[in-house]
PDB file of N, CA, C and O in Angstrom:
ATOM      1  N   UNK E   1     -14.646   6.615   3.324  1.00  0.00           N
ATOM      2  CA  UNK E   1     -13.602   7.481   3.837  1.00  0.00           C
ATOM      3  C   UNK E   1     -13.391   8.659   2.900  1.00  0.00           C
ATOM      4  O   UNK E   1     -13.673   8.698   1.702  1.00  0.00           O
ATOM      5  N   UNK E   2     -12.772   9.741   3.749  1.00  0.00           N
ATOM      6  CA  UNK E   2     -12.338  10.916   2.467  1.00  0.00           C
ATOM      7  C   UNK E   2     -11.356  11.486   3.481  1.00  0.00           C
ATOM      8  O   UNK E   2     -11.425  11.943   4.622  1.00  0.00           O
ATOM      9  N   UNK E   3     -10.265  11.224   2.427  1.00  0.00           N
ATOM     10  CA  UNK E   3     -10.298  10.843   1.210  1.00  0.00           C
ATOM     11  C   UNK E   3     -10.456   9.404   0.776  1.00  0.00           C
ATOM     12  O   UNK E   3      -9.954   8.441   1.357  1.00  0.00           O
ATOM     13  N   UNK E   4     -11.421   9.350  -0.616  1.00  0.00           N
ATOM     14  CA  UNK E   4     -11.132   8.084  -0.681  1.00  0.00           C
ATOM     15  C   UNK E   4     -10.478   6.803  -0.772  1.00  0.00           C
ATOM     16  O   UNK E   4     -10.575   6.787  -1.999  1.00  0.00           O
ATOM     17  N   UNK E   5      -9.895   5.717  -0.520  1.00  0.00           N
ATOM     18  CA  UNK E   5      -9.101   4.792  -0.337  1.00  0.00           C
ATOM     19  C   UNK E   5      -8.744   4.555  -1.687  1.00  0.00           C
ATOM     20  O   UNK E   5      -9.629   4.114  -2.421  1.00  0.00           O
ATOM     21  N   UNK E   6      -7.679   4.752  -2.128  1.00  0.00           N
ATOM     22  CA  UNK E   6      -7.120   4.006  -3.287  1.00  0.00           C
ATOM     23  C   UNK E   6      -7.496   2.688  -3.463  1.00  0.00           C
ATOM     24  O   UNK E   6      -7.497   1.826  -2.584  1.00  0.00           O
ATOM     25  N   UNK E   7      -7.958   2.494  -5.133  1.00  0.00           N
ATOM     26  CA  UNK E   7      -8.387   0.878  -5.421  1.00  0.00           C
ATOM     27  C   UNK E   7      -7.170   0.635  -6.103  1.00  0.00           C
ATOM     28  O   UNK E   7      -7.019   0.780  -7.316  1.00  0.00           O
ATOM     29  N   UNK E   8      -6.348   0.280  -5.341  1.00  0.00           N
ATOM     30  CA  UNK E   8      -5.195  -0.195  -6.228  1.00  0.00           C
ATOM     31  C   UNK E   8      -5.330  -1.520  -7.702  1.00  0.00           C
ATOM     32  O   UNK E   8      -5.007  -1.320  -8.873  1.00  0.00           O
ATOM     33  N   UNK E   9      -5.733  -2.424  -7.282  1.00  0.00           N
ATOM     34  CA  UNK E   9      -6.288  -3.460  -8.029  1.00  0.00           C
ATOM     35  C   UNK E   9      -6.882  -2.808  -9.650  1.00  0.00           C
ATOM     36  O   UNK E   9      -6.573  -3.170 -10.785  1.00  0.00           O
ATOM     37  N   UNK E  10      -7.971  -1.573  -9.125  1.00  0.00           N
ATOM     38  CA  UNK E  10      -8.513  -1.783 -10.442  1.00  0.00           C
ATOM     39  C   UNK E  10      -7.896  -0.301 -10.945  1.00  0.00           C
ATOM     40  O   UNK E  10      -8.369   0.234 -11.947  1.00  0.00           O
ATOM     41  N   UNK E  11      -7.093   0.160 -10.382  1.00  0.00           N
ATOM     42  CA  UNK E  11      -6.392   1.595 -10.796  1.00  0.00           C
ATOM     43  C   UNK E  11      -4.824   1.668 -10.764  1.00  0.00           C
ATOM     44  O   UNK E  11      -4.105   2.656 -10.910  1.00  0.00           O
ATOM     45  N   UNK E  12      -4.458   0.248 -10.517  1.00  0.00           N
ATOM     46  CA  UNK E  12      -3.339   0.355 -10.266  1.00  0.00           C
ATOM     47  C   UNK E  12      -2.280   0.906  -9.105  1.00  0.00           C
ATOM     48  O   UNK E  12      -2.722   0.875  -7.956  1.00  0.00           O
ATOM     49  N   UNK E  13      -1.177   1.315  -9.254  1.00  0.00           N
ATOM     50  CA  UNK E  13      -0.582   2.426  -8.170  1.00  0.00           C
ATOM     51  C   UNK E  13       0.615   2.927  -9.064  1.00  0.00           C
ATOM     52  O   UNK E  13       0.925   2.343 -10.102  1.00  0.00           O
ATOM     53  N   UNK E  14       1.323   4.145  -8.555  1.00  0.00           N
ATOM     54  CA  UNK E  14       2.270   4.457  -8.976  1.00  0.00           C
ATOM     55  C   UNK E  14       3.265   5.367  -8.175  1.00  0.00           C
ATOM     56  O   UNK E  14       4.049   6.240  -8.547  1.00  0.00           O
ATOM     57  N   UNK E  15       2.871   4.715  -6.612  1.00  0.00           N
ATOM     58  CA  UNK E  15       4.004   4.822  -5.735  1.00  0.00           C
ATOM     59  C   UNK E  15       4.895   3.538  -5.676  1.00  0.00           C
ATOM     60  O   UNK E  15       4.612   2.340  -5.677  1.00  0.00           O
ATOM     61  N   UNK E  16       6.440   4.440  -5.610  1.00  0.00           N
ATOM     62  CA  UNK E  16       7.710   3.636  -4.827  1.00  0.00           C
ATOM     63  C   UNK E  16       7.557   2.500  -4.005  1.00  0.00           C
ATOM     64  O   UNK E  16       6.441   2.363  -3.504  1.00  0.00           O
ATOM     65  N   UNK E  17       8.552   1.518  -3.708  1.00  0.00           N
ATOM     66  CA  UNK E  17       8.301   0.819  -2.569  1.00  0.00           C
ATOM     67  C   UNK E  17       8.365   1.568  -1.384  1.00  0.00           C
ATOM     68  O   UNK E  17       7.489   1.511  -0.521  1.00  0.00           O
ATOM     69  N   UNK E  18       9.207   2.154  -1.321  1.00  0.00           N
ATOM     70  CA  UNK E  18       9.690   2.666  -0.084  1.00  0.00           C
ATOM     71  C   UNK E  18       8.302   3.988   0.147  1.00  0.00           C
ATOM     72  O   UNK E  18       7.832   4.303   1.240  1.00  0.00           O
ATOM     73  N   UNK E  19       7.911   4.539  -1.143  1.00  0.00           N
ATOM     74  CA  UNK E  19       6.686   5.692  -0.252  1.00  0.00           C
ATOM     75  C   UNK E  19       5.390   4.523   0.258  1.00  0.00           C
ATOM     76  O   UNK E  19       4.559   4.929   1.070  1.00  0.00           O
ATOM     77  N   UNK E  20       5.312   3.306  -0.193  1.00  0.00           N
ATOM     78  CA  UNK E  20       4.814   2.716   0.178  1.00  0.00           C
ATOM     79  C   UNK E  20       4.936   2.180   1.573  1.00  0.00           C
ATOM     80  O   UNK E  20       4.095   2.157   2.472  1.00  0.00           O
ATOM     81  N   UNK E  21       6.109   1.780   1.550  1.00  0.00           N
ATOM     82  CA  UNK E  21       6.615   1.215   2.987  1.00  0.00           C
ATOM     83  C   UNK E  21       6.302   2.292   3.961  1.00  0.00           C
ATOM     84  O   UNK E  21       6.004   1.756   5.028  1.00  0.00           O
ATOM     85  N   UNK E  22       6.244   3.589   4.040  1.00  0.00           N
ATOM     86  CA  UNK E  22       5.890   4.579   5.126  1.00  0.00           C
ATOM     87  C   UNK E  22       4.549   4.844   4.759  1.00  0.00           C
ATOM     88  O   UNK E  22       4.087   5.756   5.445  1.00  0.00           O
ATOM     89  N   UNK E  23       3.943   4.493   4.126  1.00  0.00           N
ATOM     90  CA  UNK E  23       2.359   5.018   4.340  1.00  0.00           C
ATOM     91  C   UNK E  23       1.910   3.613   5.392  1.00  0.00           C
ATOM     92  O   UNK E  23       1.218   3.695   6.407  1.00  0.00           O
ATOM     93  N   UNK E  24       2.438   2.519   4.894  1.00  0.00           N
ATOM     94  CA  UNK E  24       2.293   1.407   5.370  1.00  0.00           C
ATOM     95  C   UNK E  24       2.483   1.525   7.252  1.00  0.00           C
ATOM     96  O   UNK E  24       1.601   1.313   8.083  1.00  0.00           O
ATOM     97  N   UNK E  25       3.845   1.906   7.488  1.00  0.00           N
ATOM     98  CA  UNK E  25       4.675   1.900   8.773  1.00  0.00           C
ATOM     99  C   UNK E  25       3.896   3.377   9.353  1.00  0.00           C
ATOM    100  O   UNK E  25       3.396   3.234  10.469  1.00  0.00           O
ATOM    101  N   UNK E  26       3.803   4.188   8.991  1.00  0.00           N
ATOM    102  CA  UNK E  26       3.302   5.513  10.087  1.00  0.00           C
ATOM    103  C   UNK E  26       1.982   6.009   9.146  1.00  0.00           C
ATOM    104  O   UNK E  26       1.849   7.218   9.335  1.00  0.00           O
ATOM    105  N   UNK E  27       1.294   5.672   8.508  1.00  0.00           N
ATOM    106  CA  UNK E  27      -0.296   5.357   8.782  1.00  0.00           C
ATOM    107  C   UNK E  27       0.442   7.399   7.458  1.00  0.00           C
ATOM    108  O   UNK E  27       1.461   8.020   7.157  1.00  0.00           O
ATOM    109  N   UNK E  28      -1.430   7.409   7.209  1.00  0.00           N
ATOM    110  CA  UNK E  28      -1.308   8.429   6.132  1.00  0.00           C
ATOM    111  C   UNK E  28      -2.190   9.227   7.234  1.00  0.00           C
ATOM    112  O   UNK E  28      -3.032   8.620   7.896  1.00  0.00           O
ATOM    113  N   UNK E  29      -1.993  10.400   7.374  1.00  0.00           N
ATOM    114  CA  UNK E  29      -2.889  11.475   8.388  1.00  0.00           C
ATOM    115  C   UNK E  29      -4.020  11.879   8.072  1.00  0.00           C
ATOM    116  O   UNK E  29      -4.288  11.482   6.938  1.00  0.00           O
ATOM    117  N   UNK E  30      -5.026  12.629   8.627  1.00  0.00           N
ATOM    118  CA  UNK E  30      -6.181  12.603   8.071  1.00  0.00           C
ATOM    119  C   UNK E  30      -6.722  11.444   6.847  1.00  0.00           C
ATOM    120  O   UNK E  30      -6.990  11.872   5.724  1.00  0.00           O
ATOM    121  N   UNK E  31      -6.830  10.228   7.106  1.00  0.00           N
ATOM    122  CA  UNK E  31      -7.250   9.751   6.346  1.00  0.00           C
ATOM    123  C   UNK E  31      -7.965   8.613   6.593  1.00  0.00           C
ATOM    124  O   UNK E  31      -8.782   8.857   7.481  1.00  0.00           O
ATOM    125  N   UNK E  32      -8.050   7.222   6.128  1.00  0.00           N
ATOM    126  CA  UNK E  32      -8.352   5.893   6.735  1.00  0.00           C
ATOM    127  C   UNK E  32      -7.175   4.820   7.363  1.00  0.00           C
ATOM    128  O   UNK E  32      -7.249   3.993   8.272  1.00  0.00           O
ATOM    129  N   UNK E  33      -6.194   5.169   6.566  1.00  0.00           N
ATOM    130  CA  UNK E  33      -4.948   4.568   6.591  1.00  0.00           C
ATOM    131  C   UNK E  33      -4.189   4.725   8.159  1.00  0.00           C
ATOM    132  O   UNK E  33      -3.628   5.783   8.442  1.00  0.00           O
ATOM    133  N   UNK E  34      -4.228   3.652   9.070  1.00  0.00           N
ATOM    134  CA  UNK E  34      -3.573   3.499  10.236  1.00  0.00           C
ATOM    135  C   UNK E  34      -2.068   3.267  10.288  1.00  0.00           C
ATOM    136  O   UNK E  34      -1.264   2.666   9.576  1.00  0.00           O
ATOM    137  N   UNK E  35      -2.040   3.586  10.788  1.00  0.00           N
ATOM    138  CA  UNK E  35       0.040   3.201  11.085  1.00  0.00           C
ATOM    139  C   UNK E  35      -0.320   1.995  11.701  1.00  0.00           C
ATOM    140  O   UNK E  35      -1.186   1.732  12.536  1.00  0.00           O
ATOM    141  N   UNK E  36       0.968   0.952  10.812  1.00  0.00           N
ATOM    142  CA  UNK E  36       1.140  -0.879  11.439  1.00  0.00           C
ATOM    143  C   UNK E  36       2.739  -0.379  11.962  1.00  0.00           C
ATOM    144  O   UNK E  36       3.093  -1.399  12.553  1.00  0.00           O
ATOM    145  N   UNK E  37       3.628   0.372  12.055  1.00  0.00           N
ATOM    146  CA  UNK E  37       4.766   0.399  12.192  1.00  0.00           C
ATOM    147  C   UNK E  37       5.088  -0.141  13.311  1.00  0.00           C
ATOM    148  O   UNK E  37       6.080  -0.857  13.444  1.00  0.00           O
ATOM    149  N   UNK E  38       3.806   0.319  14.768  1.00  0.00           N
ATOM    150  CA  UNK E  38       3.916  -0.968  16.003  1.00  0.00           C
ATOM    151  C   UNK E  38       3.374  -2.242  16.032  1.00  0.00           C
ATOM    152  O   UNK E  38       3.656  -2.923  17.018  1.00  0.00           O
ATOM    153  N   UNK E  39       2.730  -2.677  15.260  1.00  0.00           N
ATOM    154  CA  UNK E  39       1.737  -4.090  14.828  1.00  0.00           C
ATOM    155  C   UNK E  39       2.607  -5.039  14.189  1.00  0.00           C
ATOM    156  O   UNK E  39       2.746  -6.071  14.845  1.00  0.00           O
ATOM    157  N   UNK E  40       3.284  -4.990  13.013  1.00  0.00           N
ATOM    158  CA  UNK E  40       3.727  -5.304  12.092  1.00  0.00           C
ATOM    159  C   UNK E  40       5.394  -5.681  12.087  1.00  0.00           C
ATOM    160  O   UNK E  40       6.089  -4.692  12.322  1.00  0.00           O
ATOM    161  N   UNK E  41       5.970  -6.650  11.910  1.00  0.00           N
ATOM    162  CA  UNK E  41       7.138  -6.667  11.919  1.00  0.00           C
ATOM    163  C   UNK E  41       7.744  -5.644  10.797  1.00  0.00           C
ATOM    164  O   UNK E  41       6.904  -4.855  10.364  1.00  0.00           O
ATOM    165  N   UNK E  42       8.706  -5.555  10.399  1.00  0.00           N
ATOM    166  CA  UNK E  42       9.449  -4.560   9.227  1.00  0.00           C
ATOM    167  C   UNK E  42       9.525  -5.586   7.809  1.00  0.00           C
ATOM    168  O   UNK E  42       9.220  -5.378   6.635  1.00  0.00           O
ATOM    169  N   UNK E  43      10.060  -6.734   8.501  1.00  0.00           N
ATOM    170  CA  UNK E  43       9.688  -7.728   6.741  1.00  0.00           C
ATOM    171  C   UNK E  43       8.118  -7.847   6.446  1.00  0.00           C
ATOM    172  O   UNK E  43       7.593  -8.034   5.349  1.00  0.00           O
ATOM    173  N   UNK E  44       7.565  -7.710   7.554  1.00  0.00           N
ATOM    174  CA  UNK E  44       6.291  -7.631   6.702  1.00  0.00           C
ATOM    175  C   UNK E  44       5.495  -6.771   5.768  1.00  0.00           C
ATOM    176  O   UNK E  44       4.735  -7.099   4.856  1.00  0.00           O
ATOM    177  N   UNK E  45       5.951  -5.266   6.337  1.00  0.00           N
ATOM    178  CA  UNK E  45       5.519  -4.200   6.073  1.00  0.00           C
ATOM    179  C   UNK E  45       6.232  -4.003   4.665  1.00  0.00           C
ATOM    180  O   UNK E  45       5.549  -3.381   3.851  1.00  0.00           O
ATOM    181  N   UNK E  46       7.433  -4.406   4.252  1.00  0.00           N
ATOM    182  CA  UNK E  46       8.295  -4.510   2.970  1.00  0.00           C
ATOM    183  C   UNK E  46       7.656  -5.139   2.072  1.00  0.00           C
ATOM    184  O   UNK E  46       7.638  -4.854   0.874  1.00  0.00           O
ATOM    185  N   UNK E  47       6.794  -6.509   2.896  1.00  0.00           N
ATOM    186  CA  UNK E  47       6.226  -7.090   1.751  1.00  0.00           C
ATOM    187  C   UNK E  47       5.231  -7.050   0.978  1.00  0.00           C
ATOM    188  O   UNK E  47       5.014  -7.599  -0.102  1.00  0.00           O
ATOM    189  N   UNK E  48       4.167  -5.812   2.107  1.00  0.00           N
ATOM    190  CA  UNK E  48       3.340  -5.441   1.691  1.00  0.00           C
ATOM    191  C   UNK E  48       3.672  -4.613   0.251  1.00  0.00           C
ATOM    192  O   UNK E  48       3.426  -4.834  -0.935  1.00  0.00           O
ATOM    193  N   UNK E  49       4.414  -3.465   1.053  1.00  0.00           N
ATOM    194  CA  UNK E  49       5.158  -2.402   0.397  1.00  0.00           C
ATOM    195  C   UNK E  49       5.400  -2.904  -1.030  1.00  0.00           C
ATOM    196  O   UNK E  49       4.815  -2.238  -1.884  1.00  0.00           O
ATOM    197  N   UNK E  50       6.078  -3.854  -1.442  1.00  0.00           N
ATOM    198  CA  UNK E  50       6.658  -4.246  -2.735  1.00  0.00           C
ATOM    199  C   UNK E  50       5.293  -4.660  -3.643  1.00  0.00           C
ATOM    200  O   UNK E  50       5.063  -4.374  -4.818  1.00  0.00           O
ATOM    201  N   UNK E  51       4.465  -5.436  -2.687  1.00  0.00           N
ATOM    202  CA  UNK E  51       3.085  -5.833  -3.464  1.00  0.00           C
ATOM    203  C   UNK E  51       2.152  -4.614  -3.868  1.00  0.00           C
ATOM    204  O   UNK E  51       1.326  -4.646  -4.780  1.00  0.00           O
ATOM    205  N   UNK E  52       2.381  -3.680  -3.153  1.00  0.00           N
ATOM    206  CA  UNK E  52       1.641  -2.371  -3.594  1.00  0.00           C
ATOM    207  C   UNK E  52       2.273  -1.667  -4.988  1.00  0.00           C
ATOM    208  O   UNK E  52       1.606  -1.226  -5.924  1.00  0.00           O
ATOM    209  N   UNK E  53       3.372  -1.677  -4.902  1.00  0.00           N
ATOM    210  CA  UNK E  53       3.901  -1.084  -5.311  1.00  0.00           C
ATOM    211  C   UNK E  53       4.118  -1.762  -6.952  1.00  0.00           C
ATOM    212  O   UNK E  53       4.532  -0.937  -7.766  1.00  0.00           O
ATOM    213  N   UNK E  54       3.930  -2.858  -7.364  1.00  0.00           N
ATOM    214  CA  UNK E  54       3.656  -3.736  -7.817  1.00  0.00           C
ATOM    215  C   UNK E  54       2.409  -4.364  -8.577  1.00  0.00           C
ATOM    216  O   UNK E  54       2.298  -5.033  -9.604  1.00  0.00           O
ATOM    217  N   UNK E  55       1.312  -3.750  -7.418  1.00  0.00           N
ATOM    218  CA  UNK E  55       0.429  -4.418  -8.047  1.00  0.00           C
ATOM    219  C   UNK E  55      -0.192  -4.255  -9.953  1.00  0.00           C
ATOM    220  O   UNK E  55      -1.137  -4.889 -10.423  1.00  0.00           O
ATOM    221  N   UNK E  56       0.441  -3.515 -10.506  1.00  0.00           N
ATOM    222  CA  UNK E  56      -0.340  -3.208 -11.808  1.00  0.00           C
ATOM    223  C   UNK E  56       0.606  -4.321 -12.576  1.00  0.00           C
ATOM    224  O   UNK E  56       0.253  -4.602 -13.722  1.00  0.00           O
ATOM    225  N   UNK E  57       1.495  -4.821 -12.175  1.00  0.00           N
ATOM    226  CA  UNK E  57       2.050  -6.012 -12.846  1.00  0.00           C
ATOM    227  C   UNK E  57       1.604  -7.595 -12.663  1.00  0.00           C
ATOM    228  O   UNK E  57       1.922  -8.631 -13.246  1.00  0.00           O
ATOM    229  N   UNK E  58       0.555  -7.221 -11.372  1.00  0.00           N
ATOM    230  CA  UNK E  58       0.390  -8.948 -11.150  1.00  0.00           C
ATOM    231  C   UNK E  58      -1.229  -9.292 -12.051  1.00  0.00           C
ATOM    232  O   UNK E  58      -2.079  -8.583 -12.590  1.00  0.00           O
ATOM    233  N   UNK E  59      -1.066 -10.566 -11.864  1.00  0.00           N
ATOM    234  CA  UNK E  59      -2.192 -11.254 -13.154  1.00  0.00           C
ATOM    235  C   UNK E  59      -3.653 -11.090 -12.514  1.00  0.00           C
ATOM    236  O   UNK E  59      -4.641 -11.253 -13.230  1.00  0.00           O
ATOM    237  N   UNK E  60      -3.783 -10.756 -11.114  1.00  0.00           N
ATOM    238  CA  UNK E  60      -5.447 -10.296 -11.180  1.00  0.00           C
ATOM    239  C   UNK E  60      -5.301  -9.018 -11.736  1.00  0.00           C
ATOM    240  O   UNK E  60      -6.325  -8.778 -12.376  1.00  0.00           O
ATOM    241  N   UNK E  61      -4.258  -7.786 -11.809  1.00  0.00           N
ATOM    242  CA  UNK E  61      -4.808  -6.628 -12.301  1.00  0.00           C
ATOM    243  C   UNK E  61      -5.206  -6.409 -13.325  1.00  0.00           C
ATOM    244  O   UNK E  61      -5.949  -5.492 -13.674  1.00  0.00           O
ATOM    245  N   UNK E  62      -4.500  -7.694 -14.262  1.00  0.00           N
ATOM    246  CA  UNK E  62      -4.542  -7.650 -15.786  1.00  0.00           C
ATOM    247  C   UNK E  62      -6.093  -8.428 -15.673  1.00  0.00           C
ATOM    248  O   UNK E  62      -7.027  -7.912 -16.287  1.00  0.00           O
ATOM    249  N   UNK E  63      -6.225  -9.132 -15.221  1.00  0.00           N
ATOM    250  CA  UNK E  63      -7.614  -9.744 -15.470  1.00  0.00           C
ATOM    251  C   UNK E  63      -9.096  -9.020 -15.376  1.00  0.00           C
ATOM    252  O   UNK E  63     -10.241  -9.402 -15.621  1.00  0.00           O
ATOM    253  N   UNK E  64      -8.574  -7.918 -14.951  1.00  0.00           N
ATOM    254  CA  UNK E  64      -9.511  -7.353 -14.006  1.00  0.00           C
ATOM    255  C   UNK E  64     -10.562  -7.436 -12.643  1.00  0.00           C
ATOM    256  O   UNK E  64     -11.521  -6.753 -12.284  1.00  0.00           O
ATOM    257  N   UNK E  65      -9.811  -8.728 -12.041  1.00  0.00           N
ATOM    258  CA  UNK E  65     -10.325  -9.614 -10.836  1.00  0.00           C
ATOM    259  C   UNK E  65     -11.615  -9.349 -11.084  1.00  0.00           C
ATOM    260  O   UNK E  65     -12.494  -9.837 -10.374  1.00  0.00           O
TER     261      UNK E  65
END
């Protein structure tokens, strides 16, 4: 894709929950990223959201999966 897809895992992230939660819910434009905002319940999309947003704190990032 291009742009290319963020590797969050091995680069981390350093978006918000919440800019997360809308890339998540109405999809990123020109890009790969689809909108789940009709797919997806709203707690789910939060939970994604928080795990993204998150991820440079959890123990595969540190490991380097």
């Amino acid at each position: 894709f291009y742009p290319r897809a963020p590797q969050f895992v091995q680069e981390g992230s350093d978006v918000t929950p919440e800019e997360a939660y809308v890339a998540v819910h109405d999809g990123i434009r020109y890009s790969g990223m689809a909108a789940w905002g009709d797919q997806i319940p709203d707690r789910q999309i939060w939970l994604v959201a928080n795990y993204v947003a998150r991820i440079r704190q959890s123990p595969d990032a540190k490991k380097g999966m």
